[in-house]
PDB file of C-alpha atoms and ligand atoms in Angstrom:
ATOM      1  CA  MET A  12      58.809  13.803 -69.523  1.00 78.00           C
ATOM      2  CA  ASP A  13      57.730  10.333 -68.404  1.00 86.00           C
ATOM      3  CA  MET A  14      60.972   8.654 -67.378  1.00 91.00           C
ATOM      4  CA  THR A  15      61.828   5.059 -66.707  1.00 94.00           C
ATOM      5  CA  LEU A  16      63.394   4.342 -63.309  1.00 96.00           C
ATOM      6  CA  PRO A  17      66.944   4.102 -64.803  1.00 95.00           C
ATOM      7  CA  GLU A  18      66.451   7.395 -66.685  1.00 94.00           C
ATOM      8  CA  PHE A  19      65.188   9.099 -63.559  1.00 95.00           C
ATOM      9  CA  LEU A  20      67.997   7.762 -61.363  1.00 96.00           C
ATOM     10  CA  ALA A  21      70.644   8.773 -63.930  1.00 95.00           C
ATOM     11  CA  HIS A  22      69.332  12.349 -63.865  1.00 93.00           C
ATOM     12  CA  ALA A  23      69.177  12.421 -60.073  1.00 94.00           C
ATOM     13  CA  ILE A  24      72.736  11.088 -59.689  1.00 94.00           C
ATOM     14  CA  ALA A  25      74.071  13.641 -62.188  1.00 93.00           C
ATOM     15  CA  LEU A  26      72.157  16.516 -60.549  1.00 92.00           C
ATOM     16  CA  GLU A  27      73.495  15.678 -57.086  1.00 93.00           C
ATOM     17  CA  ARG A  28      77.079  15.252 -58.311  1.00 93.00           C
ATOM     18  CA  GLU A  29      76.896  18.566 -60.135  1.00 91.00           C
ATOM     19  CA  ALA A  30      75.451  20.267 -57.040  1.00 92.00           C
ATOM     20  CA  ALA A  31      78.242  18.866 -54.817  1.00 94.00           C
ATOM     21  CA  GLU A  32      80.927  20.124 -57.228  1.00 93.00           C
ATOM     22  CA  ARG A  33      79.434  23.601 -57.592  1.00 92.00           C
ATOM     23  CA  TYR A  34      78.885  23.940 -53.817  1.00 93.00           C
ATOM     24  CA  LEU A  35      82.488  22.938 -53.199  1.00 94.00           C
ATOM     25  CA  GLU A  36      83.648  25.716 -55.552  1.00 92.00           C
ATOM     26  CA  LEU A  37      81.336  28.225 -53.873  1.00 92.00           C
ATOM     27  CA  ALA A  38      82.512  27.140 -50.393  1.00 94.00           C
ATOM     28  CA  ASP A  39      86.170  27.569 -51.366  1.00 93.00           C
ATOM     29  CA  MET A  40      85.391  30.969 -52.848  1.00 91.00           C
ATOM     30  CA  MET A  41      83.551  32.182 -49.744  1.00 91.00           C
ATOM     31  CA  GLU A  42      86.378  30.857 -47.567  1.00 93.00           C
ATOM     32  CA  SER A  43      88.911  32.843 -49.590  1.00 91.00           C
ATOM     33  CA  TYR A  44      86.783  35.931 -48.836  1.00 88.00           C
ATOM     34  CA  ARG A  45      86.885  34.980 -45.129  1.00 89.00           C
ATOM     35  CA  ASN A  46      83.104  34.593 -45.200  1.00 89.00           C
ATOM     36  CA  ASP A  47      83.167  31.525 -42.991  1.00 90.00           C
ATOM     37  CA  ALA A  48      79.454  31.499 -42.201  1.00 88.00           C
ATOM     38  CA  VAL A  49      78.362  31.251 -45.834  1.00 90.00           C
ATOM     39  CA  ALA A  50      81.296  28.914 -46.605  1.00 93.00           C
ATOM     40  CA  SER A  51      80.120  26.491 -43.927  1.00 92.00           C
ATOM     41  CA  THR A  52      76.557  26.570 -45.284  1.00 91.00           C
ATOM     42  CA  PHE A  53      77.906  25.636 -48.703  1.00 93.00           C
ATOM     43  CA  ARG A  54      80.017  22.858 -47.122  1.00 95.00           C
ATOM     44  CA  ASP A  55      76.840  21.506 -45.504  1.00 92.00           C
ATOM     45  CA  MET A  56      75.242  21.538 -48.957  1.00 91.00           C
ATOM     46  CA  VAL A  57      78.243  19.606 -50.346  1.00 94.00           C
ATOM     47  CA  ARG A  58      77.730  16.989 -47.637  1.00 95.00           C
ATOM     48  CA  TYR A  59      73.961  16.676 -48.225  1.00 92.00           C
ATOM     49  CA  SER A  60      74.464  16.409 -51.977  1.00 92.00           C
ATOM     50  CA  ARG A  61      77.084  13.676 -51.551  1.00 96.00           C
ATOM     51  CA  LEU A  62      74.954  11.708 -49.097  1.00 95.00           C
ATOM     52  CA  HIS A  63      71.996  11.977 -51.425  1.00 92.00           C
ATOM     53  CA  HIS A  64      74.161  11.063 -54.426  1.00 95.00           C
ATOM     54  CA  ASP A  65      75.498   7.966 -52.658  1.00 97.00           C
ATOM     55  CA  SER A  66      72.053   6.790 -51.585  1.00 95.00           C
ATOM     56  CA  ILE A  67      70.735   7.135 -55.162  1.00 96.00           C
ATOM     57  CA  VAL A  68      73.772   5.238 -56.512  1.00 97.00           C
ATOM     58  CA  GLU A  69      72.941   2.532 -53.974  1.00 96.00           C
ATOM     59  CA  ARG A  70      69.317   2.503 -55.180  1.00 95.00           C
ATOM     60  CA  ALA A  71      70.530   2.211 -58.806  1.00 96.00           C
ATOM     61  CA  LYS A  72      72.684  -0.860 -58.105  1.00 96.00           C
ATOM     62  CA  GLY A  73      72.183  -3.533 -60.736  1.00 96.00           C
ATOM     63  CA  LEU A  74      70.386  -1.180 -63.153  1.00 95.00           C
ATOM     64  CA  ALA A  75      71.931  -0.119 -66.473  1.00 95.00           C
ATOM     65  CA  LEU A  76      71.759   3.679 -66.468  1.00 94.00           C
ATOM     66  CA  PRO A  77      71.600   5.716 -69.677  1.00 92.00           C
ATOM     67  CA  ALA A  78      74.282   8.318 -70.489  1.00 90.00           C
ATOM     68  CA  LEU A  79      73.102  11.933 -70.266  1.00 86.00           C
ATOM     69  CA  ARG A  80      74.087  15.074 -72.101  1.00 81.00           C
ATOM     70  CA  SER A  81      75.569  17.741 -69.858  1.00 76.00           C
ATOM     71  CA  TRP A  82      72.834  20.305 -70.514  1.00 74.00           C
ATOM     72  CA  GLN A  83      70.400  17.901 -68.929  1.00 73.00           C
ATOM     73  CA  TYR A  84      71.914  18.308 -65.468  1.00 75.00           C
ATOM     74  CA  ARG A  85      74.580  21.072 -65.338  1.00 81.00           C
ATOM     75  CA  TRP A  86      73.955  24.151 -63.238  1.00 80.00           C
ATOM     76  CA  ARG A  87      73.238  27.386 -65.044  1.00 77.00           C
ATOM     77  CA  HIS A  88      75.890  29.992 -64.442  1.00 67.00           C
ATOM     78  CA  PRO A  89      74.818  33.555 -63.791  1.00 59.00           C
ATOM     79  CA  PRO A  90      74.864  35.591 -67.010  1.00 50.00           C
ATOM     80  CA  GLU A  91      77.638  37.914 -65.847  1.00 48.00           C
ATOM     81  CA  THR A  92      80.171  35.078 -65.435  1.00 45.00           C
ATOM     82  CA  GLY A  93      81.582  34.760 -68.940  1.00 45.00           C
ATOM     83  CA  GLY A  94      82.997  31.228 -69.017  1.00 47.00           C
ATOM     84  CA  GLU A  95      81.062  28.000 -68.791  1.00 51.00           C
ATOM     85  CA  GLU A  96      83.473  26.502 -66.285  1.00 50.00           C
ATOM     86  CA  ALA A  97      84.461  29.341 -63.977  1.00 55.00           C
ATOM     87  CA  PHE A  98      82.624  31.505 -61.500  1.00 62.00           C
ATOM     88  CA  ASP A  99      83.110  35.241 -61.462  1.00 65.00           C
ATOM     89  CA  PRO A 100      85.792  35.650 -58.767  1.00 62.00           C
ATOM     90  CA  GLN A 101      84.027  38.828 -57.623  1.00 67.00           C
ATOM     91  CA  LEU A 102      80.806  36.999 -56.769  1.00 78.00           C
ATOM     92  CA  THR A 103      79.483  38.353 -53.460  1.00 86.00           C
ATOM     93  CA  ALA A 104      77.948  36.139 -50.770  1.00 89.00           C
ATOM     94  CA  TYR A 105      74.533  37.414 -51.799  1.00 90.00           C
ATOM     95  CA  GLU A 106      75.092  36.551 -55.451  1.00 88.00           C
ATOM     96  CA  ALA A 107      76.514  33.133 -54.581  1.00 89.00           C
ATOM     97  CA  LEU A 108      73.453  32.360 -52.444  1.00 92.00           C
ATOM     98  CA  ARG A 109      71.119  33.701 -55.100  1.00 92.00           C
ATOM     99  CA  TYR A 110      72.835  31.602 -57.706  1.00 88.00           C
ATOM    100  CA  ALA A 111      72.661  28.439 -55.583  1.00 91.00           C
ATOM    101  CA  ARG A 112      69.012  29.165 -54.828  1.00 93.00           C
ATOM    102  CA  GLU A 113      68.207  29.439 -58.529  1.00 91.00           C
ATOM    103  CA  ASN A 114      69.780  26.062 -59.235  1.00 90.00           C
ATOM    104  CA  GLU A 115      68.122  24.398 -56.232  1.00 92.00           C
ATOM    105  CA  PHE A 116      64.804  25.732 -57.459  1.00 94.00           C
ATOM    106  CA  ARG A 117      65.556  24.305 -60.887  1.00 91.00           C
ATOM    107  CA  ALA A 118      66.248  20.894 -59.296  1.00 92.00           C
ATOM    108  CA  GLN A 119      63.013  21.126 -57.306  1.00 94.00           C
ATOM    109  CA  ALA A 120      61.081  21.982 -60.479  1.00 94.00           C
ATOM    110  CA  PHE A 121      62.739  19.094 -62.307  1.00 92.00           C
ATOM    111  CA  TYR A 122      61.711  16.575 -59.638  1.00 94.00           C
ATOM    112  CA  SER A 123      58.191  18.000 -59.313  1.00 96.00           C
ATOM    113  CA  GLN A 124      57.708  17.725 -63.060  1.00 94.00           C
ATOM    114  CA  ALA A 125      59.155  14.196 -63.051  1.00 95.00           C
ATOM    115  CA  ALA A 126      56.661  13.228 -60.321  1.00 96.00           C
ATOM    116  CA  ALA A 127      53.755  14.783 -62.223  1.00 96.00           C
ATOM    117  CA  ASP A 128      54.703  13.031 -65.467  1.00 95.00           C
ATOM    118  CA  ALA A 129      55.663   9.675 -63.982  1.00 95.00           C
ATOM    119  CA  GLY A 130      53.872   6.598 -65.254  1.00 95.00           C
ATOM    120  CA  ASP A 131      56.034   4.442 -63.004  1.00 95.00           C
ATOM    121  CA  ALA A 132      54.913   4.445 -59.350  1.00 96.00           C
ATOM    122  CA  GLU A 133      58.463   4.121 -57.995  1.00 96.00           C
ATOM    123  CA  VAL A 134      59.670   7.058 -60.119  1.00 97.00           C
ATOM    124  CA  ARG A 135      56.744   9.117 -58.800  1.00 97.00           C
ATOM    125  CA  ARG A 136      57.448   8.183 -55.180  1.00 97.00           C
ATOM    126  CA  LEU A 137      61.174   9.000 -55.433  1.00 97.00           C
ATOM    127  CA  ALA A 138      60.592  12.187 -57.429  1.00 97.00           C
ATOM    128  CA  GLU A 139      58.142  13.464 -54.813  1.00 97.00           C
ATOM    129  CA  GLU A 140      60.612  12.665 -52.038  1.00 96.00           C
ATOM    130  CA  PHE A 141      63.478  14.415 -53.860  1.00 96.00           C
ATOM    131  CA  ALA A 142      61.316  17.444 -54.733  1.00 96.00           C
ATOM    132  CA  ALA A 143      60.528  17.833 -51.012  1.00 97.00           C
ATOM    133  CA  GLU A 144      64.254  17.711 -50.163  1.00 94.00           C
ATOM    134  CA  GLU A 145      65.044  20.355 -52.770  1.00 94.00           C
ATOM    135  CA  ALA A 146      62.234  22.531 -51.415  1.00 96.00           C
ATOM    136  CA  GLU A 147      64.006  22.397 -48.020  1.00 95.00           C
ATOM    137  CA  HIS A 148      67.259  23.501 -49.659  1.00 93.00           C
ATOM    138  CA  VAL A 149      65.482  26.392 -51.397  1.00 95.00           C
ATOM    139  CA  ALA A 150      63.938  27.443 -48.068  1.00 96.00           C
ATOM    140  CA  ALA A 151      67.339  27.267 -46.306  1.00 93.00           C
ATOM    141  CA  LEU A 152      68.890  29.483 -48.978  1.00 94.00           C
ATOM    142  CA  ASP A 153      65.948  31.899 -48.777  1.00 96.00           C
ATOM    143  CA  ASP A 154      66.616  32.212 -45.028  1.00 95.00           C
ATOM    144  CA  TRP A 155      70.243  33.048 -45.743  1.00 93.00           C
ATOM    145  CA  LEU A 156      69.346  35.513 -48.467  1.00 94.00           C
ATOM    146  CA  ALA A 157      66.995  37.338 -46.108  1.00 95.00           C
ATOM    147  CA  ARG A 158      69.929  37.811 -43.697  1.00 92.00           C
ATOM    148  CA  THR A 159      72.571  38.754 -46.302  1.00 89.00           C
ATOM    149  CA  PRO A 160      73.093  42.304 -47.526  1.00 86.00           C
ATOM    150  CA  ARG A 161      72.463  42.862 -51.215  1.00 85.00           C
ATOM    151  CA  PRO A 162      75.491  43.957 -53.245  1.00 77.00           C
ATOM    152  CA  SER A 163      75.517  47.511 -54.582  1.00 70.00           C
ATOM    153  CA  THR A 164      75.434  46.271 -58.182  1.00 57.00           C
ATOM    154  CA  PRO A 165      72.102  44.479 -58.550  1.00 54.00           C
ATOM    155  CA  TRP A 166      71.918  40.839 -59.487  1.00 54.00           C
ATOM    156  CA  ARG A 167      71.081  40.659 -63.150  1.00 57.00           C
ATOM    157  CA  GLU A 168      68.210  38.275 -63.707  1.00 56.00           C
ATOM    158  CA  ASP A 169      68.398  35.901 -66.600  1.00 52.00           C
ATOM    159  CA  PRO A 170      65.344  37.041 -68.588  1.00 52.00           C
ATOM    160  CA  HIS A 171      64.878  33.551 -70.052  1.00 52.00           C
ATOM    161  CA  HIS A 172      63.780  31.847 -66.877  1.00 50.00           C
ATOM    162  CA  GLN A 173      62.426  32.535 -63.438  1.00 48.00           C
ATOM    163  CA  GLY A 174      64.038  31.207 -60.293  1.00 45.00           C
TER     164      GLY A 174
HETATM  165 ZN1   ZN B 229      69.438  20.474 -53.209  1.00 67.17          ZN
END
């Protein structure tokens, strides 16, 4: 999709706000399990998302941003968590990391596609920069996943997309 600068910034702001909210939930959950190491990683992610969000809001100053529909930026919940709004309270650290990784990868793919499709040079420049940041987040989560034991019940992949 070739987006105008306001369209692109509206998506980026919504993606970062969504990420901050979901990471905060995951951090609280891991803290309640006394998994302080993973909780603090998620709190770092909350902080990065908020900083990024605020800098994009700053960049968008003076522009009229379009309203978005929630499916355009909300995180996908893992298939085994029934509700749209709530996480499975039994989510293990591994599943939480895997879930975050899937959504970070989705954000990276979104920005990469936006850069590839961009007619506007500023949209392309920002989208490339944001895609690189998301790639760092994916790599950080991959590091964690490599060091985290898999749960005994395997993560069920959503067959409709790859992460
Ligand atoms: Zn990210």
